[in-house]
PDB file of N, CA and C in Angstrom:
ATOM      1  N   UNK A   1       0.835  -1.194   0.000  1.00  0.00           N
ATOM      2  CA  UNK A   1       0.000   0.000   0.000  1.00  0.00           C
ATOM      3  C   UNK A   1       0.876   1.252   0.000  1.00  0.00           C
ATOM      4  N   UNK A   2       1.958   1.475   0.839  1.00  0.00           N
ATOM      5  CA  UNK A   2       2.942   2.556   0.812  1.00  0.00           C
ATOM      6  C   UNK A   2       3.526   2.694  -0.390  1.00  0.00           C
ATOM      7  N   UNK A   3       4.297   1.605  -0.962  1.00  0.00           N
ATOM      8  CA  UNK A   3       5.169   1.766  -2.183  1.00  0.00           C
ATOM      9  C   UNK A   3       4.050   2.359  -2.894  1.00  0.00           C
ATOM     10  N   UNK A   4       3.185   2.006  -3.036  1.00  0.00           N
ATOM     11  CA  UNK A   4       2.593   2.245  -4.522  1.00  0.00           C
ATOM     12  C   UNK A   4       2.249   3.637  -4.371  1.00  0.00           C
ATOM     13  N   UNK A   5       1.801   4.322  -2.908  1.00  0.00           N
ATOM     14  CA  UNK A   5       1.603   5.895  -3.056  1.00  0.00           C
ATOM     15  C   UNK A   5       3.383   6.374  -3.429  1.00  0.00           C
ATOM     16  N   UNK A   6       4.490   6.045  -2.827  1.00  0.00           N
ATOM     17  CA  UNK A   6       5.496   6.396  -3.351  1.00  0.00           C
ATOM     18  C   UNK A   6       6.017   6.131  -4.817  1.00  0.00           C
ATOM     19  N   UNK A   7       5.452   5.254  -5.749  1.00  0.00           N
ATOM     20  CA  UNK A   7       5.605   5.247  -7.097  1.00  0.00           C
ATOM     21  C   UNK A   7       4.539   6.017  -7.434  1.00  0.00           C
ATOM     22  N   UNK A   8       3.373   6.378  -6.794  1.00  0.00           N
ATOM     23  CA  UNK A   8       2.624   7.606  -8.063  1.00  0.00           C
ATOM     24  C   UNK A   8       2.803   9.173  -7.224  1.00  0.00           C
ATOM     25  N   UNK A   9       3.479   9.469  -6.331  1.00  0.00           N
ATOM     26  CA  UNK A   9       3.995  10.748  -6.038  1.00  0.00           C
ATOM     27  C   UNK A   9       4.967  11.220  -6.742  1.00  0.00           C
ATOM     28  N   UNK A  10       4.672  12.211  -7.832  1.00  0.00           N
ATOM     29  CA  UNK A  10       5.648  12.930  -8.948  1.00  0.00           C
ATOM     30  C   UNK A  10       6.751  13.478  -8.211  1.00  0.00           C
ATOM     31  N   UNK A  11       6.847  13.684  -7.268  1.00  0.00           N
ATOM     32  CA  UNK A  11       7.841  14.775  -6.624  1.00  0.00           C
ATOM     33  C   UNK A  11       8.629  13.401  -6.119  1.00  0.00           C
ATOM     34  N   UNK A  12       8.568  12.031  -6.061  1.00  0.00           N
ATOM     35  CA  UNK A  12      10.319  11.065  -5.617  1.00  0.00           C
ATOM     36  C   UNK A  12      10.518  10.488  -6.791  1.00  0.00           C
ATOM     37  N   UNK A  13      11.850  11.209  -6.590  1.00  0.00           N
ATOM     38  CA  UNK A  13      12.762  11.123  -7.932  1.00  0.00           C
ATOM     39  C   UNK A  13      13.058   9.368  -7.926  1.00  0.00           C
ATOM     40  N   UNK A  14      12.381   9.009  -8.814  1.00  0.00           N
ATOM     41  CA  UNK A  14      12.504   7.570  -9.660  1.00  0.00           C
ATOM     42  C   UNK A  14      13.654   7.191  -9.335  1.00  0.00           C
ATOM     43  N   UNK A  15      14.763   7.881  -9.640  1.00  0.00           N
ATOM     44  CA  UNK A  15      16.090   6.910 -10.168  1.00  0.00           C
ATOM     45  C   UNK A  15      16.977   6.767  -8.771  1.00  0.00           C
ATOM     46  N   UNK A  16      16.297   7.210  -7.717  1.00  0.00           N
ATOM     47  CA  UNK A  16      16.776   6.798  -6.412  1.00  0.00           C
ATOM     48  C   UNK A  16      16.405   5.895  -5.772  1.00  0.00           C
ATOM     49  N   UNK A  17      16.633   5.097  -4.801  1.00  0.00           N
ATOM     50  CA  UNK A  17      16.139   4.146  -4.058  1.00  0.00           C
ATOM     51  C   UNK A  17      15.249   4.649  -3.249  1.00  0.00           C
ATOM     52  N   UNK A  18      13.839   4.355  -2.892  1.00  0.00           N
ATOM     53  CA  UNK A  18      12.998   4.243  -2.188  1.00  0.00           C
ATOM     54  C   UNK A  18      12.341   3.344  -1.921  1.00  0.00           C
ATOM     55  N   UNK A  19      11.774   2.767  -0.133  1.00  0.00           N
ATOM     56  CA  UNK A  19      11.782   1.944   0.426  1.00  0.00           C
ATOM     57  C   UNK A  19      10.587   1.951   1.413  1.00  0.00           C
ATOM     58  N   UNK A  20       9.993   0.780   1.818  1.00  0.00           N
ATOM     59  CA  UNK A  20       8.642   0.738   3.408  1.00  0.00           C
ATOM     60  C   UNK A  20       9.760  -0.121   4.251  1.00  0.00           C
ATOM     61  N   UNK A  21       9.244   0.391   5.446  1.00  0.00           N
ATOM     62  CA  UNK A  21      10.436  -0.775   6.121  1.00  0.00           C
ATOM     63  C   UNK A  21       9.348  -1.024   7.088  1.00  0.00           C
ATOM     64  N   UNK A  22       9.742  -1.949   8.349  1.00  0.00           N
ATOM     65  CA  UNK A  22       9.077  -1.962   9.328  1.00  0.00           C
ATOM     66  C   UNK A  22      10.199  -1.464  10.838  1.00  0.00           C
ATOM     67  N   UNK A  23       9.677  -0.203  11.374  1.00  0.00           N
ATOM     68  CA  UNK A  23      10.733   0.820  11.850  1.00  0.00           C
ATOM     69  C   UNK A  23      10.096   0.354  13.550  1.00  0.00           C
ATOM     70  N   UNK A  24       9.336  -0.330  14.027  1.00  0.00           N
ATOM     71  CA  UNK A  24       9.288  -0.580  15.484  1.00  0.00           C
ATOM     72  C   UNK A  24       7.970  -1.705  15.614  1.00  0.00           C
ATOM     73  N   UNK A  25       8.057  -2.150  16.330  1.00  0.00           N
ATOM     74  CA  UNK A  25       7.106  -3.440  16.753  1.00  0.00           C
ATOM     75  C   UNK A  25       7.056  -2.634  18.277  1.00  0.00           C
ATOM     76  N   UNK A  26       5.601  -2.028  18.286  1.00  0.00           N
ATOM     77  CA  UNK A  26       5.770  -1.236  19.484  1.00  0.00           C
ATOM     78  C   UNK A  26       4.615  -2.048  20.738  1.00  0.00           C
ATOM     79  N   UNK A  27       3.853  -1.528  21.880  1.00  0.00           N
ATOM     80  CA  UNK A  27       2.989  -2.383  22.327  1.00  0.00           C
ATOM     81  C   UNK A  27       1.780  -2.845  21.322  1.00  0.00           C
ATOM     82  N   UNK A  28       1.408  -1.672  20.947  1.00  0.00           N
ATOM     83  CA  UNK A  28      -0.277  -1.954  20.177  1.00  0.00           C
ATOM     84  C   UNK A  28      -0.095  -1.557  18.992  1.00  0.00           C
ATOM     85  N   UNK A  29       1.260  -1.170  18.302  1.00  0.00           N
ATOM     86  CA  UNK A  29       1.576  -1.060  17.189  1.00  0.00           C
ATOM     87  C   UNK A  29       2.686  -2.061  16.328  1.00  0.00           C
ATOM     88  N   UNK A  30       2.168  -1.767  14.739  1.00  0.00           N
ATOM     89  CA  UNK A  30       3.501  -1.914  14.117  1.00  0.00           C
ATOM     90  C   UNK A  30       3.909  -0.916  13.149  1.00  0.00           C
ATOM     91  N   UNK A  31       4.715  -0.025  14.057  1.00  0.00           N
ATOM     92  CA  UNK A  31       5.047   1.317  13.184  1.00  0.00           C
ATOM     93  C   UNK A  31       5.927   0.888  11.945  1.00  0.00           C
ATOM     94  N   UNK A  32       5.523   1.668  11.065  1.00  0.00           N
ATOM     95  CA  UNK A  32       6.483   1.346   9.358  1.00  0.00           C
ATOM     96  C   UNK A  32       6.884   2.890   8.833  1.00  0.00           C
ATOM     97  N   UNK A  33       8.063   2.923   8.545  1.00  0.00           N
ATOM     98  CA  UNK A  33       8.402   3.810   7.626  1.00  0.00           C
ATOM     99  C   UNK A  33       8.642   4.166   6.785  1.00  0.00           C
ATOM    100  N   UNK A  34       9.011   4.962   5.763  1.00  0.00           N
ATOM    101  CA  UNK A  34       9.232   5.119   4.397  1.00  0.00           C
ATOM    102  C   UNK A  34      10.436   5.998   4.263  1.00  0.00           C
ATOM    103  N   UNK A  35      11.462   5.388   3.554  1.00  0.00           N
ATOM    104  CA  UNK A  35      12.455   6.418   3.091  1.00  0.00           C
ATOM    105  C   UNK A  35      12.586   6.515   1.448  1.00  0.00           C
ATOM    106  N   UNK A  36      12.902   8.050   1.163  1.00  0.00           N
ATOM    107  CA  UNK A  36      12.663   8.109  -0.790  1.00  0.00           C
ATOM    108  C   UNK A  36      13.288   9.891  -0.676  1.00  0.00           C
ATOM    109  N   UNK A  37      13.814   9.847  -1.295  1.00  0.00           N
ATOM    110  CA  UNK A  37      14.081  11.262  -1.943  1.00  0.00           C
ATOM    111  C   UNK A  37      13.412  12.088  -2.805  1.00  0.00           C
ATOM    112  N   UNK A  38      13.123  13.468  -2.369  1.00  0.00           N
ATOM    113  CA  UNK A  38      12.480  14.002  -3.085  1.00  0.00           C
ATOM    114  C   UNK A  38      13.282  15.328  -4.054  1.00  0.00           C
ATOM    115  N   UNK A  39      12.222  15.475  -4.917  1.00  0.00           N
ATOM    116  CA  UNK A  39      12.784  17.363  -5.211  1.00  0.00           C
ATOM    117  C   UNK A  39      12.733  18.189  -4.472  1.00  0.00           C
ATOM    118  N   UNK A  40      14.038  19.012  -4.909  1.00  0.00           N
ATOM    119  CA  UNK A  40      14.252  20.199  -4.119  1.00  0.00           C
ATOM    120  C   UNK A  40      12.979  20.834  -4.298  1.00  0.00           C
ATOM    121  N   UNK A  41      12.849  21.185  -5.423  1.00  0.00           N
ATOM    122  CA  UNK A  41      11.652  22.038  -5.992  1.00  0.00           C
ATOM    123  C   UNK A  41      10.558  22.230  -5.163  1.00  0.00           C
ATOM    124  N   UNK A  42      10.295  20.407  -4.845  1.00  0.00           N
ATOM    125  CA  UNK A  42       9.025  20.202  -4.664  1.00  0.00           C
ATOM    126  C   UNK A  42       9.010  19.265  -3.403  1.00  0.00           C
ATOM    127  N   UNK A  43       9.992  19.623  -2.237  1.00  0.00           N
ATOM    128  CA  UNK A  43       9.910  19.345  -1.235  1.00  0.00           C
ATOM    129  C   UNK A  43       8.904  18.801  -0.337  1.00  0.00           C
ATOM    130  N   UNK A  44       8.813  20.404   0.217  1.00  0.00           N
ATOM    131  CA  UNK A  44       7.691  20.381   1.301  1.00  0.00           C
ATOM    132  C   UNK A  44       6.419  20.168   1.015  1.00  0.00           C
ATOM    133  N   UNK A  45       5.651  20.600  -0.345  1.00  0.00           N
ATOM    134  CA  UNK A  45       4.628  20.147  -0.620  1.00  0.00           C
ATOM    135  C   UNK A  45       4.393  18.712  -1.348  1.00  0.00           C
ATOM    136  N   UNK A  46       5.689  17.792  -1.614  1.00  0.00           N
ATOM    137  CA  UNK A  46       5.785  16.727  -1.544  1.00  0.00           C
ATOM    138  C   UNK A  46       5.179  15.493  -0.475  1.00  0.00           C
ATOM    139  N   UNK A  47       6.419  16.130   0.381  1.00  0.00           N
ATOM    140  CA  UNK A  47       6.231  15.642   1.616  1.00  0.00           C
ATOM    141  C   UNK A  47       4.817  15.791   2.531  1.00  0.00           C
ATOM    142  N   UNK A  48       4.239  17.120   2.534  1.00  0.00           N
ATOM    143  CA  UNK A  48       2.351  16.681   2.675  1.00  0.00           C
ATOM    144  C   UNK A  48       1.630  15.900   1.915  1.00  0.00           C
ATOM    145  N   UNK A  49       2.431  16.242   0.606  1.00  0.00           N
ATOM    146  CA  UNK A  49       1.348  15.104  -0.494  1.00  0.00           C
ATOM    147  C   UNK A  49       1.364  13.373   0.217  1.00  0.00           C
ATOM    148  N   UNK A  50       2.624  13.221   0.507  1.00  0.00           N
ATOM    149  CA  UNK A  50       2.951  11.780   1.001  1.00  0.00           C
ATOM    150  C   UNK A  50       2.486  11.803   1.926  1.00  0.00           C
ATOM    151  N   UNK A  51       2.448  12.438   3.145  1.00  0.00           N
ATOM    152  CA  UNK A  51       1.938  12.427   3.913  1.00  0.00           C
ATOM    153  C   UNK A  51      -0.041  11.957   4.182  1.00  0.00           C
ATOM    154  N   UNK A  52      -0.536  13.068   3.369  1.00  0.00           N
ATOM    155  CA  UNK A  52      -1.714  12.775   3.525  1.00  0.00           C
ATOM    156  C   UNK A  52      -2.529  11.643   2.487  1.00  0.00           C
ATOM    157  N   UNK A  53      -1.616  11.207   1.335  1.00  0.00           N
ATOM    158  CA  UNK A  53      -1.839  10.408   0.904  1.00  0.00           C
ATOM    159  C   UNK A  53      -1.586   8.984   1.539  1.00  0.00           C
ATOM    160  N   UNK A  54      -1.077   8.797   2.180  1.00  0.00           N
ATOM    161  CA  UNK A  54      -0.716   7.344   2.884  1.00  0.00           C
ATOM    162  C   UNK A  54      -1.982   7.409   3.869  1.00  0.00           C
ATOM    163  N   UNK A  55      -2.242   8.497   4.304  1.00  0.00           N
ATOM    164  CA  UNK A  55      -3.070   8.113   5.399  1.00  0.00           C
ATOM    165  C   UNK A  55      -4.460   8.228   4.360  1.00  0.00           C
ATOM    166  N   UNK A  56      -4.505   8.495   3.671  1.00  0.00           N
ATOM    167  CA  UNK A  56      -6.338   8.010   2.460  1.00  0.00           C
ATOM    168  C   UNK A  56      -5.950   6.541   2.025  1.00  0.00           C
ATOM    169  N   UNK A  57      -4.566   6.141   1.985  1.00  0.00           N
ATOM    170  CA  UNK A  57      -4.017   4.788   1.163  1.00  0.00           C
ATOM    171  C   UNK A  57      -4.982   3.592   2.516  1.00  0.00           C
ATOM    172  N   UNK A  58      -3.981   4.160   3.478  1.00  0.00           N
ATOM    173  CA  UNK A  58      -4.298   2.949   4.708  1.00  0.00           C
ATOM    174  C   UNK A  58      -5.910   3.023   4.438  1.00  0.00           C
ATOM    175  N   UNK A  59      -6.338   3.811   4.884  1.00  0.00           N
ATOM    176  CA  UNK A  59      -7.740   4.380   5.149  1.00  0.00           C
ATOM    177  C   UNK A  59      -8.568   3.199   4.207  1.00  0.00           C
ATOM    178  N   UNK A  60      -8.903   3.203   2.698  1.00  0.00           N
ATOM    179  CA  UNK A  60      -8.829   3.001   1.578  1.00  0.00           C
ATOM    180  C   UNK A  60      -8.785   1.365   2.044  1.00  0.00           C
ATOM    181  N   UNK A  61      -7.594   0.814   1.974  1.00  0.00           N
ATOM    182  CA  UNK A  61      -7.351  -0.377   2.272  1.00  0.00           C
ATOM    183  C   UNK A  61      -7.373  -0.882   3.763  1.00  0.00           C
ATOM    184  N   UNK A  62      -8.569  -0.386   4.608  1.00  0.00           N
ATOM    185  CA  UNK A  62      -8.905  -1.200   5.766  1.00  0.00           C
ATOM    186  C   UNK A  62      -7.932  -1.081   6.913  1.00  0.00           C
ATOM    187  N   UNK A  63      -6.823  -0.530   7.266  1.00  0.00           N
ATOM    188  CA  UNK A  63      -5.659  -0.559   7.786  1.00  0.00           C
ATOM    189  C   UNK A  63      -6.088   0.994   8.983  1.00  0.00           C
ATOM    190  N   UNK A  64      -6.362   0.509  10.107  1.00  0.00           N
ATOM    191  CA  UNK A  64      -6.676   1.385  11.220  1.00  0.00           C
ATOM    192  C   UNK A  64      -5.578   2.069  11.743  1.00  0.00           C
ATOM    193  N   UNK A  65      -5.536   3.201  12.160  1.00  0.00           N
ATOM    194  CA  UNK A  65      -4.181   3.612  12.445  1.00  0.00           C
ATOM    195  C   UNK A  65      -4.750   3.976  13.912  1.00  0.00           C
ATOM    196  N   UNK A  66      -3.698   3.299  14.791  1.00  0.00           N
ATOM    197  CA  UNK A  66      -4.059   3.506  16.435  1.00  0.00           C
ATOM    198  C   UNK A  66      -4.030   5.258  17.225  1.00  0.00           C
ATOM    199  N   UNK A  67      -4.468   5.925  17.488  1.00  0.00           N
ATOM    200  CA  UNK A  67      -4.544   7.208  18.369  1.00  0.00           C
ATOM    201  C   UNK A  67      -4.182   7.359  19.736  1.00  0.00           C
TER     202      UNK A  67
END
């Protein structure tokens, strides 16, 4: 579900490595992260795009995110 919002976000540059990992096995979680490079250009409004797109992705595909 992550990769695929990181292959259709225009702003991470393709020809770099980008990755989901699984970043903590916590009590009531399993936190995951994402590392990918973006444009300068298109940074910060990148980085909201990814942002709020992962969380419509999970959403979308059934995946509860704990509060």
């Amino acid at each position: 579900v992550l990769q695929k919002v990181l292959d259709e976000e225009g702003a991470v540059l393709k020809e770099k490595e980008h990755f989901v990992y699984v970043d903590e096995l916590a009590e009531s979680s399993v936190n995951l992260g994402v590392r990918c490079w973006l444009s300068m250009n298109d940074y910060w409004p990148g980085k909201w795009r990814l942002t709020e797109n992962v969380k419509y992705a999970l959403d979308e595909a059934g995946i509860e995110i704990p509060y």
